[in-house]
XYZ file of C-alpha atoms in Angstrom:
694
model
C 96.590 23.748 102.723
C 93.575 21.902 104.110
C 91.255 24.776 103.189
C 92.591 24.784 99.614
C 92.116 21.007 99.471
C 88.499 21.543 100.571
C 88.009 24.141 97.801
C 89.354 21.864 95.046
C 87.233 18.810 95.889
C 84.662 18.077 93.151
C 82.206 16.701 95.736
C 82.251 20.015 97.601
C 81.751 22.012 94.393
C 78.800 19.752 93.510
C 77.257 20.225 96.971
C 77.730 23.988 96.588
C 75.933 23.973 93.240
C 73.028 22.008 94.762
C 72.706 24.755 97.376
C 72.664 27.602 94.829
C 76.380 28.382 94.635
C 77.451 28.511 90.998
C 81.183 28.561 90.178
C 81.467 32.343 90.660
C 79.525 32.487 93.933
C 81.325 29.371 95.218
C 84.682 31.015 94.573
C 83.666 34.312 96.239
C 82.196 32.483 99.240
C 85.358 30.414 99.674
C 87.643 33.480 99.521
C 85.552 35.102 102.255
C 85.418 31.865 104.328
C 89.184 31.380 104.117
C 89.796 35.003 105.107
C 87.430 34.608 108.059
C 89.301 31.543 109.340
C 92.829 32.826 108.689
C 92.380 36.400 109.946
C 89.755 36.195 112.717
C 91.075 36.447 116.271
C 88.642 33.674 117.225
C 86.177 31.318 115.525
C 83.160 29.453 116.922
C 83.984 26.495 119.203
C 82.455 23.827 116.935
C 84.402 25.117 113.907
C 87.583 25.295 116.024
C 87.194 21.616 117.024
C 86.601 20.509 113.392
C 89.651 22.468 112.178
C 91.779 20.965 114.954
C 90.634 17.415 114.073
C 91.434 17.961 110.370
C 94.900 19.365 111.109
C 95.627 16.419 113.448
C 94.479 13.886 110.831
C 91.419 12.847 112.855
C 88.846 14.527 110.579
C 88.125 15.026 106.882
C 88.033 18.352 104.999
C 84.472 17.554 103.863
C 83.411 18.110 107.485
C 83.892 21.846 106.859
C 80.999 22.044 104.407
C 78.171 22.864 106.910
C 80.285 25.735 108.304
C 81.183 26.908 104.788
C 77.495 26.899 103.763
C 76.521 28.785 106.916
C 79.133 31.434 106.114
C 78.028 31.600 102.443
C 74.413 32.265 103.513
C 75.601 35.154 105.679
C 77.302 36.883 102.753
C 74.766 35.741 100.113
C 71.341 35.943 101.843
C 69.595 34.935 98.603
C 70.670 31.320 99.169
C 67.723 30.960 101.567
C 65.171 32.032 98.933
C 66.902 30.684 95.852
C 63.837 28.967 94.374
C 61.803 32.182 94.399
C 64.675 34.180 92.915
C 65.213 31.637 90.148
C 61.547 31.918 89.156
C 61.731 35.732 89.068
C 64.898 35.725 86.952
C 63.671 33.069 84.512
C 63.987 34.798 81.115
C 63.254 31.774 78.948
C 59.859 32.916 77.594
C 60.071 36.662 76.748
C 57.073 36.522 74.334
C 54.832 35.886 77.379
C 55.802 39.274 78.839
C 53.596 40.990 76.232
C 50.017 39.649 76.551
C 48.534 42.512 74.460
C 50.717 41.588 71.472
C 49.960 37.867 71.928
C 46.237 38.624 71.875
C 46.359 39.671 68.193
C 47.664 37.963 65.054
C 50.413 40.187 63.682
C 51.821 40.151 60.138
C 55.650 40.407 60.092
C 57.340 41.766 56.936
C 61.162 41.785 56.851
C 62.686 44.306 54.400
C 66.204 42.880 53.982
C 69.001 44.598 52.088
C 72.265 46.544 52.274
C 72.674 50.283 52.884
C 71.113 52.402 50.114
C 68.776 49.675 48.830
C 65.451 51.424 49.516
C 64.335 48.924 52.158
C 63.411 51.567 54.755
C 61.787 53.761 52.086
C 59.247 51.036 51.224
C 58.466 50.407 54.906
C 57.954 54.147 55.505
C 55.578 54.402 52.516
C 53.359 51.791 54.196
C 53.701 53.685 57.513
C 52.486 56.911 55.853
C 49.525 55.236 54.155
C 48.267 53.587 57.366
C 45.530 55.006 59.614
C 47.951 54.857 62.534
C 51.599 53.931 62.864
C 54.776 53.950 64.920
C 58.361 54.267 63.656
C 61.112 52.963 65.973
C 64.687 53.976 65.124
C 68.090 53.733 66.820
C 68.879 57.481 66.740
C 67.174 60.785 67.532
C 68.246 61.995 64.079
C 66.371 59.148 62.356
C 63.237 59.651 64.464
C 63.370 63.386 63.709
C 63.741 62.717 59.965
C 60.618 60.499 59.867
C 58.749 63.052 62.022
C 59.596 65.760 59.442
C 58.787 63.586 56.410
C 55.467 62.512 57.854
C 54.262 66.009 58.707
C 55.554 67.371 55.364
C 53.368 64.688 53.693
C 50.350 65.987 55.687
C 50.327 62.915 57.908
C 50.218 64.289 61.489
C 53.036 62.644 63.449
C 54.400 63.174 66.970
C 58.065 62.896 67.963
C 59.042 61.023 71.128
C 62.646 60.641 72.294
C 64.126 60.226 75.746
C 64.620 63.993 76.039
C 61.839 65.429 73.904
C 58.097 65.279 73.108
C 56.873 67.236 70.083
C 53.169 67.098 69.202
C 51.852 67.597 65.675
C 48.609 69.022 67.089
C 48.787 72.423 68.773
C 46.483 71.316 71.577
C 48.979 68.517 72.462
C 46.526 65.767 71.474
C 48.309 62.600 70.430
C 48.554 62.181 66.660
C 47.744 58.748 65.160
C 51.383 58.457 63.981
C 54.511 58.691 66.130
C 58.248 58.573 65.374
C 60.356 57.567 68.351
C 63.718 56.261 69.471
C 63.303 52.543 69.980
C 63.661 52.595 73.777
C 60.627 54.924 73.958
C 58.119 52.834 71.983
C 54.848 51.931 73.700
C 53.917 48.240 73.851
C 50.376 49.053 75.056
C 49.100 51.377 72.298
C 47.501 49.662 69.270
C 48.681 50.699 65.770
C 47.883 49.584 62.252
C 51.563 49.622 61.164
C 54.865 49.568 63.054
C 58.339 50.028 61.532
C 61.404 48.723 63.381
C 64.577 50.083 61.766
C 68.110 48.582 61.874
C 66.869 45.264 63.315
C 70.410 43.798 63.263
C 71.043 45.927 66.370
C 69.028 43.321 68.295
C 72.466 41.734 68.875
C 73.940 44.944 70.362
C 75.577 44.095 73.733
C 74.165 47.208 75.421
C 70.957 48.192 73.570
C 69.803 44.938 71.954
C 67.026 44.513 74.541
C 65.122 47.494 73.050
C 64.813 45.792 69.631
C 63.748 42.514 71.288
C 61.080 44.362 73.272
C 59.767 46.161 70.159
C 59.754 43.021 68.005
C 57.948 40.871 70.588
C 55.799 43.534 72.214
C 54.473 46.082 69.686
C 50.666 45.898 69.253
C 50.443 46.448 65.500
C 48.591 44.569 62.795
C 51.658 44.831 60.538
C 55.262 44.929 61.778
C 57.719 46.101 59.103
C 61.266 45.158 60.093
C 64.208 46.740 58.205
C 67.830 45.648 58.323
C 70.626 43.359 57.215
C 69.784 39.946 55.704
C 71.988 38.464 58.480
C 69.095 38.984 60.937
C 66.415 37.181 58.873
C 66.940 33.706 60.395
C 66.863 34.932 64.004
C 63.733 37.053 63.473
C 62.040 34.081 61.781
C 62.944 31.822 64.743
C 61.725 34.372 67.295
C 58.431 34.794 65.450
C 58.023 31.013 65.293
C 57.825 31.046 69.120
C 54.952 33.576 68.915
C 53.148 31.653 66.159
C 53.680 34.445 63.598
C 55.039 33.961 60.077
C 57.657 36.232 58.495
C 57.433 37.474 54.911
C 60.916 38.388 53.616
C 61.330 41.036 50.906
C 64.886 41.257 49.562
C 66.387 44.444 48.136
C 69.574 45.138 46.198
C 71.696 48.267 46.306
C 70.249 50.971 44.010
C 73.594 52.418 42.876
C 76.887 50.601 42.167
C 79.660 50.634 44.790
C 83.252 50.092 43.634
C 86.268 49.245 45.781
C 89.143 51.097 44.095
C 92.464 49.431 43.263
C 94.546 52.332 44.573
C 94.753 53.875 48.025
C 94.612 57.672 48.404
C 98.126 57.773 49.994
C 98.218 61.585 50.162
C 95.738 64.302 51.049
C 96.885 66.069 47.882
C 94.757 63.501 45.996
C 91.452 64.510 47.617
C 88.486 65.322 45.352
C 85.149 67.069 45.986
C 82.688 64.643 47.603
C 85.380 62.712 49.522
C 84.755 61.541 53.078
C 87.664 60.418 55.267
C 86.474 58.047 58.006
C 88.484 57.992 61.256
C 87.872 56.009 64.433
C 89.068 58.527 67.031
C 88.717 62.233 67.757
C 92.509 62.670 67.651
C 92.523 61.413 64.075
C 89.657 63.781 63.228
C 91.657 66.728 64.583
C 94.852 65.670 62.804
C 93.251 65.028 59.410
C 91.065 68.156 59.391
C 94.031 70.364 60.211
C 96.157 68.858 57.453
C 93.321 69.290 54.947
C 92.846 72.954 55.791
C 96.621 73.465 55.673
C 96.243 72.633 51.964
C 93.722 75.434 51.503
C 90.658 73.154 51.489
C 87.558 73.506 53.657
C 86.176 70.442 55.421
C 83.103 69.549 57.449
C 83.537 67.531 60.644
C 81.126 64.966 62.147
C 81.750 62.736 65.185
C 79.607 60.915 67.723
C 79.682 63.316 70.678
C 78.554 66.338 68.640
C 74.955 67.471 69.296
C 72.428 66.343 66.642
C 71.894 69.936 65.491
C 75.603 70.432 64.858
C 75.816 67.154 62.925
C 72.900 68.241 60.727
C 74.490 71.651 60.085
C 77.823 70.075 59.150
C 76.013 67.619 56.842
C 74.067 70.505 55.264
C 77.303 72.432 54.709
C 78.954 69.442 53.029
C 75.885 68.637 50.879
C 75.368 72.244 49.691
C 76.674 72.485 46.085
C 77.188 76.255 46.534
C 79.284 75.892 49.701
C 83.096 75.796 49.222
C 83.248 72.916 51.751
C 83.627 69.782 49.606
C 85.446 67.387 51.991
C 84.023 65.569 55.025
C 86.055 64.173 57.929
C 83.945 61.899 60.116
C 83.867 58.949 62.472
C 81.602 55.945 61.931
C 78.804 58.208 63.276
C 77.932 58.737 59.573
C 77.005 55.024 59.331
C 73.348 55.850 60.007
C 71.094 58.832 60.632
C 72.478 61.377 58.153
C 71.779 61.872 54.452
C 75.108 62.720 52.851
C 76.174 63.291 49.229
C 79.441 61.334 49.303
C 81.299 60.296 46.156
C 84.111 58.349 47.812
C 84.633 56.859 51.293
C 88.297 56.770 52.398
C 89.109 54.670 55.471
C 91.891 56.433 57.373
C 92.323 53.179 59.300
C 90.597 49.797 59.252
C 91.021 49.028 62.932
C 88.832 50.349 65.701
C 89.071 50.454 69.508
C 86.318 48.354 71.075
C 85.302 47.128 74.518
C 84.882 43.360 74.842
C 82.331 41.445 76.941
C 84.587 41.717 80.011
C 84.795 45.502 79.672
C 88.419 45.375 78.470
C 89.709 47.634 75.697
C 90.694 45.889 72.487
C 91.839 47.069 69.092
C 90.564 44.986 66.218
C 89.798 45.184 62.520
C 86.356 46.570 61.750
C 83.738 43.913 61.085
C 82.254 43.229 57.673
C 78.931 44.642 58.897
C 80.595 47.900 60.036
C 82.633 48.210 56.831
C 79.557 47.700 54.624
C 77.490 50.154 56.667
C 80.117 52.904 56.306
C 81.216 52.162 52.720
C 77.563 52.042 51.667
C 77.187 55.773 52.407
C 79.015 56.554 49.139
C 76.936 57.130 45.994
C 73.581 57.514 47.772
C 70.536 57.072 45.524
C 69.100 60.444 44.562
C 72.337 62.340 45.273
C 74.525 64.040 42.668
C 76.841 60.999 42.587
C 75.411 58.096 40.609
C 77.925 55.570 41.938
C 79.966 55.172 45.089
C 83.655 54.459 45.554
C 85.572 53.187 48.564
C 89.297 52.978 49.311
C 91.813 53.419 52.137
C 94.296 56.122 53.012
C 97.222 53.672 53.116
C 98.232 51.165 50.475
C 98.839 48.269 52.880
C 95.271 48.609 54.312
C 93.532 48.297 50.946
C 93.982 44.542 50.479
C 92.626 43.867 53.966
C 89.628 46.163 53.362
C 88.825 44.188 50.198
C 88.972 40.962 52.229
C 86.673 42.399 54.912
C 84.117 43.635 52.356
C 84.154 40.339 50.442
C 83.322 38.246 53.531
C 79.740 37.254 54.319
C 78.192 39.027 57.302
C 77.895 36.398 60.062
C 74.259 35.670 60.961
C 72.787 37.339 64.044
C 72.646 34.532 66.617
C 70.833 35.963 69.668
C 68.591 38.804 70.852
C 69.309 40.976 73.896
C 67.274 41.043 77.125
C 67.397 43.329 80.178
C 65.871 42.955 83.661
C 62.719 45.054 84.114
C 62.070 47.383 87.076
C 59.335 44.977 88.260
C 61.757 42.031 88.349
C 64.324 44.051 90.307
C 61.609 45.175 92.753
C 60.644 41.548 93.405
C 64.316 40.739 94.012
C 64.558 43.632 96.457
C 61.537 42.286 98.358
C 63.433 39.044 99.006
C 66.796 40.782 99.592
C 65.966 44.065 101.343
C 69.545 44.757 102.457
C 71.199 44.245 99.055
C 72.407 47.238 97.047
C 70.966 47.802 93.563
C 74.314 46.859 92.024
C 74.287 43.574 93.985
C 70.662 42.909 93.016
C 71.606 43.234 89.339
C 74.638 40.959 89.827
C 72.522 38.303 91.535
C 69.811 38.614 88.885
C 72.273 38.084 86.018
C 73.999 35.175 87.782
C 70.667 33.381 88.378
C 68.962 34.322 85.103
C 68.106 31.538 82.687
C 67.855 32.259 78.959
C 67.412 29.937 76.019
C 69.785 29.844 73.043
C 68.032 32.631 71.117
C 68.627 35.257 73.819
C 71.394 36.794 75.927
C 71.400 39.203 78.871
C 72.700 42.628 77.798
C 75.812 44.182 79.307
C 74.823 46.006 82.496
C 78.220 47.584 83.314
C 77.001 51.163 82.769
C 73.948 50.489 84.949
C 76.143 49.042 87.731
C 78.599 51.952 87.448
C 75.802 54.471 88.105
C 74.267 52.250 90.808
C 77.578 52.171 92.691
C 78.094 55.907 92.163
C 74.774 56.918 93.774
C 74.547 54.039 96.279
C 75.208 56.311 99.292
C 72.328 58.635 98.353
C 68.983 57.764 100.032
C 66.532 57.050 97.185
C 63.613 54.666 96.834
C 64.244 51.702 94.545
C 62.135 52.937 91.605
C 63.850 56.341 91.546
C 67.267 54.746 91.944
C 66.534 52.419 89.007
C 65.513 55.369 86.791
C 68.691 57.321 87.630
C 70.780 54.246 86.777
C 69.169 53.908 83.323
C 70.009 57.523 82.425
C 71.751 57.689 79.031
C 75.166 59.156 79.702
C 78.790 58.520 78.813
C 80.535 57.381 81.992
C 83.859 58.551 80.529
C 82.636 62.148 80.930
C 83.491 63.170 84.530
C 81.493 66.418 84.368
C 78.307 64.601 83.284
C 78.732 61.888 85.946
C 79.338 64.500 88.649
C 76.192 66.325 87.553
C 74.086 63.150 87.786
C 75.416 62.685 91.307
C 74.372 66.244 92.227
C 70.970 65.740 90.590
C 70.403 62.570 92.649
C 71.559 64.213 95.896
C 69.256 67.223 95.500
C 66.419 64.931 94.365
C 66.823 62.857 97.543
C 66.380 66.043 99.606
C 63.142 66.756 97.693
C 64.592 70.023 96.362
C 63.566 70.789 92.737
C 66.378 71.176 90.206
C 65.620 74.640 88.855
C 66.846 76.492 85.783
C 68.850 78.877 87.989
C 70.537 75.969 89.767
C 71.504 74.397 86.440
C 72.872 77.709 85.106
C 75.038 78.124 88.218
C 76.302 74.553 87.938
C 77.198 74.813 84.233
C 78.325 78.480 84.483
C 75.854 79.458 81.775
C 76.043 81.602 79.639
C 79.115 80.131 77.954
C 81.428 81.707 75.395
C 82.578 80.250 72.077
C 85.444 77.772 72.605
C 89.032 79.038 72.227
C 90.666 75.597 72.096
C 89.820 71.910 71.808
C 89.581 71.435 75.583
C 86.858 74.086 75.797
C 84.990 72.542 72.829
C 85.011 69.135 74.559
C 83.666 70.779 77.735
C 80.836 72.434 75.780
C 79.893 69.021 74.370
C 79.770 67.706 77.957
C 77.520 70.622 79.019
C 75.203 69.768 76.099
C 75.055 66.203 77.458
C 74.176 67.615 80.899
C 71.244 69.526 79.366
C 70.176 66.294 77.636
C 70.346 64.517 81.005
C 68.168 67.204 82.634
C 65.573 66.925 79.853
C 65.604 63.118 80.066
C 64.960 63.242 83.815
C 62.327 65.987 83.399
C 60.035 63.541 81.569
C 60.323 61.022 84.379
C 60.218 63.432 87.353
C 58.388 66.517 86.063
C 57.889 68.086 89.489
C 61.595 67.778 90.420
C 62.973 68.937 87.044
C 60.399 71.638 86.268
C 62.208 73.912 83.794
C 62.489 71.725 80.685
C 61.271 74.518 78.341
C 63.944 76.962 79.550
C 66.664 74.299 79.400
C 65.686 73.367 75.843
C 66.022 77.026 74.838
C 69.554 77.370 76.183
C 70.477 73.979 74.723
C 69.635 75.330 71.254
C 71.849 78.356 71.949
C 74.639 76.034 73.112
C 74.232 74.025 69.898
C 74.911 77.247 67.923
C 78.008 77.952 70.036
C 79.338 74.419 69.438
C 78.704 74.843 65.700
C 80.931 77.941 65.739
C 83.648 75.884 67.450
C 83.390 73.012 64.962
C 83.495 75.416 61.989
C 86.751 76.809 63.421
C 88.116 73.463 64.565
C 91.560 73.896 62.979
C 91.977 77.251 64.758
C 91.107 75.522 68.038
C 93.725 72.833 67.349
C 96.384 75.488 66.683
C 95.355 77.348 69.845
C 95.634 74.126 71.866
C 99.156 73.570 70.542
C 100.344 77.138 71.042
C 99.122 76.943 74.646
C 101.551 74.071 75.253
C 104.814 74.883 77.031
C 107.612 76.083 74.710
C 110.223 73.465 73.925
C 107.786 70.546 73.998
C 106.728 68.622 70.930
C 103.587 69.631 69.036
C 100.513 67.496 69.455
C 99.949 67.469 65.708
C 102.857 68.066 63.365
C 102.391 69.341 59.812
C 104.655 66.654 58.365
C 103.333 63.830 60.520
C 101.519 61.170 58.491
C 97.836 60.569 59.087
C 97.302 58.851 62.403
C 96.969 55.087 62.038
C 96.201 52.413 64.553
C 98.365 49.435 63.637
C 96.794 46.115 62.776
C 98.937 44.472 65.410
C 97.241 46.612 68.034
C 100.380 48.393 69.196
C 98.661 51.693 69.750
C 96.920 51.742 73.120
C 94.803 54.551 74.538
C 95.347 53.912 78.250
C 97.046 56.992 79.670
C 99.057 55.556 82.518
C 101.962 57.481 83.978
C 105.426 56.138 83.175
C 108.463 56.428 85.422
C 111.089 56.756 82.696
C 111.492 56.827 78.902
C 112.712 53.221 78.995
C 109.685 52.134 81.045
C 107.338 53.925 78.649
C 108.926 52.212 75.661
C 108.623 48.795 77.316
C 104.992 49.511 78.309
C 104.034 50.470 74.759
C 105.733 47.375 73.306
C 104.188 45.035 75.918
C 100.742 46.535 75.346
C 101.165 45.929 71.650
C 101.959 42.264 72.236
C 98.931 41.882 74.500
C 96.565 43.565 72.047
C 97.932 41.515 69.149
C 96.450 38.384 70.727
C 92.963 39.879 70.451
C 93.085 40.483 66.700
C 91.338 38.205 64.254
C 93.995 36.990 61.834
C 93.164 37.618 58.208
C 94.857 36.062 55.209
C 97.632 38.279 53.937
C 97.465 40.698 56.854
C 100.879 42.178 57.508
C 102.445 42.780 60.922
C 104.600 45.874 61.150
C 107.148 46.887 63.706
C 106.562 49.947 65.870
C 109.833 51.401 64.595
C 108.415 51.725 61.077
C 105.349 53.528 62.371
C 105.282 57.001 60.809
C 107.896 59.715 60.633
C 109.044 62.296 63.173
C 110.231 61.992 66.757
C 109.023 59.269 69.131
C 107.584 61.939 71.453
C 105.638 63.405 68.539
C 104.159 60.038 67.632
C 103.212 59.175 71.228
C 101.552 62.568 71.684
C 99.681 62.108 68.417
C 98.220 58.773 69.519
C 97.277 59.927 73.016
C 99.816 57.631 74.707
C 101.591 60.657 76.133
C 100.327 64.010 77.400
C 102.238 67.290 77.548
C 102.391 66.961 81.360
C 103.809 63.440 81.131
C 106.362 64.646 78.574
C 107.550 67.421 80.903
C 107.845 64.909 83.752
C 109.819 62.497 81.573
C 112.157 65.286 80.436
C 112.748 66.307 84.048
C 113.336 62.714 85.192
C 115.624 62.028 82.241
C 117.722 65.114 83.071
C 117.967 64.002 86.726
C 118.881 60.488 85.560
C 121.597 61.870 83.244
C 123.047 63.962 86.058
C 123.213 60.926 88.374
C 124.930 58.855 85.688
C 127.395 61.710 85.099
C 128.226 61.896 88.830
C 128.838 58.129 89.015
C 131.184 58.280 86.042
C 133.184 61.083 87.679
């Protein structure tokens, strides 16, 4: 009780703050201090006397503070060098990080407009006419497109992505123009013109720092920024701090876009040029199967497909001579692909997201997302002179109209990320701290002004913790932790771990080693599970190529790996072209007597607006427990939704047709293994009840 009284005293919290303990560190230090006192077999004599005096009423709880601070410094060594660490982690003047850019007077031109307004086209025309230039885009596909356009226009241009370097000149001399993914742009090379595409992504919680770095750091006489008008004010404010003025050029959409008054309601109403947008792979599988069951061919595009496969599927859909006239896609079509779409159909208007705390939420799509996707219909220069947008379900249409009619909220802040140099300086002061702890301390001490925020570093910390036990120097460890991978892919994460372990032993990662690890050569997939694994292997090859440009001597076989990656791309394309056969094979492989994963008569998968569909696959002890868990999860998720006027809450009971098991399997709440276990437990439960009755 006395320890808790000590913790709650405002004077103690203030003293803690003066000694470098913010609210989070103060709390962690107290938990550790209390545990030390309550669980230690003995404490130091002076602390024992103070505790005894307090318990006898002869002392005051404030007398504990020197002992508490001593303990805090043992678990947080940075408290002794707090002033130095605060200076290192001071992020309040990012423009000063780029002296080369500050040494020249740059002209900033903001091309502001919606999707399909020609804003990027005008910026690229200036890029092509310049003596030298750099294009910075958010996707490999976009960088590759500009690389192609530039060289087709007889303007030699190199391609630079995290995994690839392609030179326009055969002798590998650098061309005066370069198209790159934004993380790869050079802030030291001078250019006449720079183009920064999709500038609104400067607010992205994970990647925003790359746009901030490009905007503040590129050494170009002219910076052409393309994106949503919502980012104009922030860019203008940021440039004010560098003493540079912003010229804004506004663009309007080149073709009309109409929100229809009727929902599609049935796949029987599909027309050539339709694109159904889903927000999960399960929905992609379900919809594509139901389309092909009606004798129609469809192309399929989703985020985890390799770029080559996406391009092939887009080419198939765009080809007027190909019988494939329907596209089923995720929001991956929002940028990077040129598609001839007549009508966008939202299968659902809610999307799973991860909030700032790393928690899963299900919420309505934002106005920015809706406009980005809807704007893909009726592309200028395509065979469709106007675009249309609607929903699959009637009760979603009114809400979609509300979302599209709202103004896009202005971009408020730009992302920042600690640099390797800053982390190295931290490590000098805290030699015993792990990289994950160094990042935590950096973020907790960092100071930013109102125009900036520190990007989410959860993925970085996840990889740092995963390879912590492997002996690597700090620079190498930092590089491994910035590797672009999906931490939800166990095979890719395991491979990174093996890469790091072999790297630490100074053993090169050879082509033969990689082939053994991935079991290459691989056959065409026979079911969805095998297709997903092939996508993961493609990511592993990407990871190898990414590391090969940072550690060439340790990952020496990039050319061979790129060759087999192209072959793997072809194999994945075969799988995607036969995706409905793979779905059927996956279902027929299920145990007889269990419900199908996708039923022919089951309505298109929908994530309810009240958030009752949850993707966490936790085991359930009984059918009753599962039902309660689903309902409770729905109530929790409902709190996270933004209420919209006229939005309608629906009960889980009205959700779709077919058996409960069928619906839970469809939404990924239940697996075939869990269903078998539930059936077995239910039978045992029924037998026990029968015995009691007898």
